[in-house]
CSV table of C-alpha atoms in Angstrom, one decimal:
chain,number,residue,atom,x,y,z
A,1,UNK,CA,12.6,17.3,-5.0
A,2,UNK,CA,10.4,17.3,-1.9
A,3,UNK,CA,7.3,19.4,-2.2
A,4,UNK,CA,7.1,23.1,-0.4
A,5,UNK,CA,4.2,23.0,1.7
A,6,UNK,CA,2.9,25.5,4.3
A,7,UNK,CA,1.0,24.8,7.4
A,8,UNK,CA,-2.3,24.8,5.9
A,9,UNK,CA,-1.3,22.3,3.2
A,10,UNK,CA,0.1,20.1,6.1
A,11,UNK,CA,-2.9,20.3,8.0
A,12,UNK,CA,-5.3,19.7,4.9
A,13,UNK,CA,-3.2,16.2,4.4
A,14,UNK,CA,-3.5,15.3,8.1
A,15,UNK,CA,-7.0,15.9,8.2
A,16,UNK,CA,-7.7,14.2,4.8
A,17,UNK,CA,-5.7,11.1,6.2
A,18,UNK,CA,-7.8,11.0,9.3
A,19,UNK,CA,-11.2,11.4,7.4
A,20,UNK,CA,-11.0,11.4,3.6
A,21,UNK,CA,-14.8,11.4,3.5
A,22,UNK,CA,-15.4,14.9,4.9
A,23,UNK,CA,-16.8,17.5,2.8
A,24,UNK,CA,-14.6,20.4,1.6
A,25,UNK,CA,-16.8,22.8,3.9
A,26,UNK,CA,-15.9,20.5,6.8
A,27,UNK,CA,-12.2,20.4,5.8
A,28,UNK,CA,-12.0,24.2,5.4
A,29,UNK,CA,-13.6,24.8,8.8
A,30,UNK,CA,-10.9,22.3,10.4
A,31,UNK,CA,-7.9,24.2,8.6
A,32,UNK,CA,-9.3,27.7,9.3
A,33,UNK,CA,-9.8,28.8,5.7
A,34,UNK,CA,-12.8,29.3,3.6
A,35,UNK,CA,-14.0,26.6,1.2
A,36,UNK,CA,-13.2,27.8,-2.3
A,37,UNK,CA,-9.4,28.3,-1.5
A,38,UNK,CA,-9.5,25.0,0.4
A,39,UNK,CA,-10.8,23.1,-2.6
A,40,UNK,CA,-8.2,24.9,-4.8
A,41,UNK,CA,-5.5,23.8,-2.3
A,42,UNK,CA,-6.8,20.1,-2.4
A,43,UNK,CA,-6.8,20.0,-6.1
A,44,UNK,CA,-3.3,21.4,-6.3
A,45,UNK,CA,-2.2,18.8,-3.7
A,46,UNK,CA,-3.7,16.2,-5.8
A,47,UNK,CA,-2.3,17.5,-9.3
A,48,UNK,CA,1.2,17.7,-7.7
A,49,UNK,CA,0.8,14.0,-6.9
A,50,UNK,CA,0.9,14.3,-3.1
A,51,UNK,CA,-2.7,13.0,-2.7
A,52,UNK,CA,-2.7,9.8,-4.7
A,53,UNK,CA,-6.4,9.0,-4.2
A,54,UNK,CA,-9.0,8.4,-1.5
A,55,UNK,CA,-10.1,4.8,-0.3
A,56,UNK,CA,-12.1,3.0,2.2
A,57,UNK,CA,-9.9,0.7,4.5
A,58,UNK,CA,-11.7,-2.6,5.0
A,59,UNK,CA,-11.2,-5.3,7.6
A,60,UNK,CA,-9.9,-8.3,5.7
A,61,UNK,CA,-10.5,-10.9,8.4
A,62,UNK,CA,-14.3,-10.0,8.4
A,63,UNK,CA,-14.4,-10.2,4.7
A,64,UNK,CA,-13.1,-13.8,4.8
A,65,UNK,CA,-9.4,-13.1,4.4
A,66,UNK,CA,-8.1,-15.0,7.4
A,67,UNK,CA,-4.5,-15.5,6.3
A,68,UNK,CA,-1.9,-12.6,6.1
A,69,UNK,CA,1.7,-13.8,5.1
A,70,UNK,CA,4.8,-12.5,3.7
A,71,UNK,CA,6.9,-14.0,0.9
A,72,UNK,CA,10.4,-13.3,0.3
A,73,UNK,CA,11.4,-13.8,-3.1
A,74,UNK,CA,14.9,-14.1,-4.4
A,75,UNK,CA,15.4,-14.0,-8.3
A,76,UNK,CA,18.0,-15.6,-10.6
A,77,UNK,CA,18.8,-12.3,-12.2
A,78,UNK,CA,18.5,-8.9,-11.2
A,79,UNK,CA,18.7,-7.2,-14.5
A,80,UNK,CA,16.5,-4.2,-14.8
A,81,UNK,CA,14.4,-6.0,-17.6
A,82,UNK,CA,14.1,-9.1,-15.4
A,83,UNK,CA,13.1,-6.9,-12.3
A,84,UNK,CA,10.5,-5.2,-14.3
A,85,UNK,CA,9.2,-8.3,-15.8
A,86,UNK,CA,8.7,-9.7,-12.1
A,87,UNK,CA,7.1,-6.6,-10.9
A,88,UNK,CA,4.5,-6.9,-13.9
A,89,UNK,CA,3.7,-10.3,-12.9
A,90,UNK,CA,3.2,-9.4,-9.4
A,91,UNK,CA,0.6,-7.0,-10.5
A,92,UNK,CA,-1.5,-9.7,-11.8
A,93,UNK,CA,-1.8,-11.7,-8.6
A,94,UNK,CA,-4.7,-10.5,-6.5
A,95,UNK,CA,-3.6,-12.0,-3.1
A,96,UNK,CA,-0.4,-10.0,-3.2
A,97,UNK,CA,-1.4,-6.6,-1.7
A,98,UNK,CA,1.7,-4.9,-1.4
A,99,UNK,CA,5.2,-5.6,-3.1
A,100,UNK,CA,8.5,-4.0,-2.3
A,101,UNK,CA,11.9,-4.4,-3.9
A,102,UNK,CA,14.6,-4.9,-1.4
A,103,UNK,CA,18.3,-4.5,-1.0
A,104,UNK,CA,20.2,-7.4,0.4
A,105,UNK,CA,19.6,-11.0,0.6
A,106,UNK,CA,16.0,-11.0,-0.8
A,107,UNK,CA,14.9,-9.0,-3.8
A,108,UNK,CA,11.2,-8.7,-3.2
A,109,UNK,CA,8.8,-8.8,-0.1
A,110,UNK,CA,5.4,-9.6,-1.0
A,111,UNK,CA,2.4,-9.1,1.6
A,112,UNK,CA,-0.4,-11.4,0.7
A,113,UNK,CA,-3.9,-11.9,2.0
A,114,UNK,CA,-5.9,-15.1,1.3
A,115,UNK,CA,-9.2,-16.9,2.8
A,116,UNK,CA,-7.4,-19.7,4.1
A,117,UNK,CA,-3.8,-21.4,4.4
A,118,UNK,CA,-4.5,-23.8,1.5
A,119,UNK,CA,-5.3,-21.0,-0.9
A,120,UNK,CA,-2.0,-19.2,0.1
A,121,UNK,CA,0.0,-22.6,-0.3
A,122,UNK,CA,-1.8,-23.1,-3.7
A,123,UNK,CA,-0.7,-19.6,-4.8
A,124,UNK,CA,3.0,-20.0,-3.6
A,125,UNK,CA,3.3,-23.7,-5.2
A,126,UNK,CA,1.2,-22.8,-8.5
A,127,UNK,CA,2.1,-19.2,-9.3
A,128,UNK,CA,4.9,-17.7,-7.2
A,129,UNK,CA,7.4,-20.4,-7.4
A,130,UNK,CA,6.6,-21.3,-10.9
A,131,UNK,CA,7.2,-17.6,-12.0
A,132,UNK,CA,9.8,-17.0,-14.6
A,133,UNK,CA,13.2,-16.0,-13.0
A,134,UNK,CA,12.0,-17.0,-9.3
A,135,UNK,CA,15.1,-18.7,-7.5
A,136,UNK,CA,13.7,-18.8,-4.0
A,137,UNK,CA,10.6,-18.2,-1.8
A,138,UNK,CA,10.7,-18.1,1.8
A,139,UNK,CA,7.2,-17.5,3.6
A,140,UNK,CA,6.2,-16.4,7.0
A,141,UNK,CA,2.7,-16.4,8.3
A,142,UNK,CA,1.5,-13.6,10.7
A,143,UNK,CA,0.4,-14.3,14.0
A,144,UNK,CA,-1.4,-11.2,14.7
A,145,UNK,CA,-1.0,-7.5,13.7
A,146,UNK,CA,0.4,-5.4,16.2
A,147,UNK,CA,0.3,-2.0,14.6
A,148,UNK,CA,-1.8,-0.7,11.8
A,149,UNK,CA,-1.2,2.9,10.6
A,150,UNK,CA,-1.5,3.0,6.8
A,151,UNK,CA,-0.8,6.8,6.6
A,152,UNK,CA,2.1,9.0,6.7
A,153,UNK,CA,3.2,10.5,9.8
A,154,UNK,CA,2.3,14.2,9.9
A,155,UNK,CA,3.3,16.5,12.6
């Protein structure tokens, strides 16, 4: 069931996505309510699972992760146990930053970052293709990012 949110809740979510570091007092000012009810609303949104956490977005290139690539993985078996086992394996790989189970010809799409091409190639050969139940792996290197909006569109 989708959450029932009023206009203030939506505004709180939008403001926090734009700047998760602002104080509760500033957030309350921006959404037009006083600080105590604002804090109660934020906590309620957190408890309801609408706010998953607060993070700082980093520039991976400036931190030495020059390669961003996608791996399209096909599995031999798609039983629930095999899917869960692969998902658990993916959780252990630090180069994999996002993982999606897909419908269609590919079972999983993995977004990976690596400091260089050799590191990514080693990961594909030593870890990914060698993982249990992996049938096929196709990779695609990114040339450049053309859009980056890691937030939910609100409003």
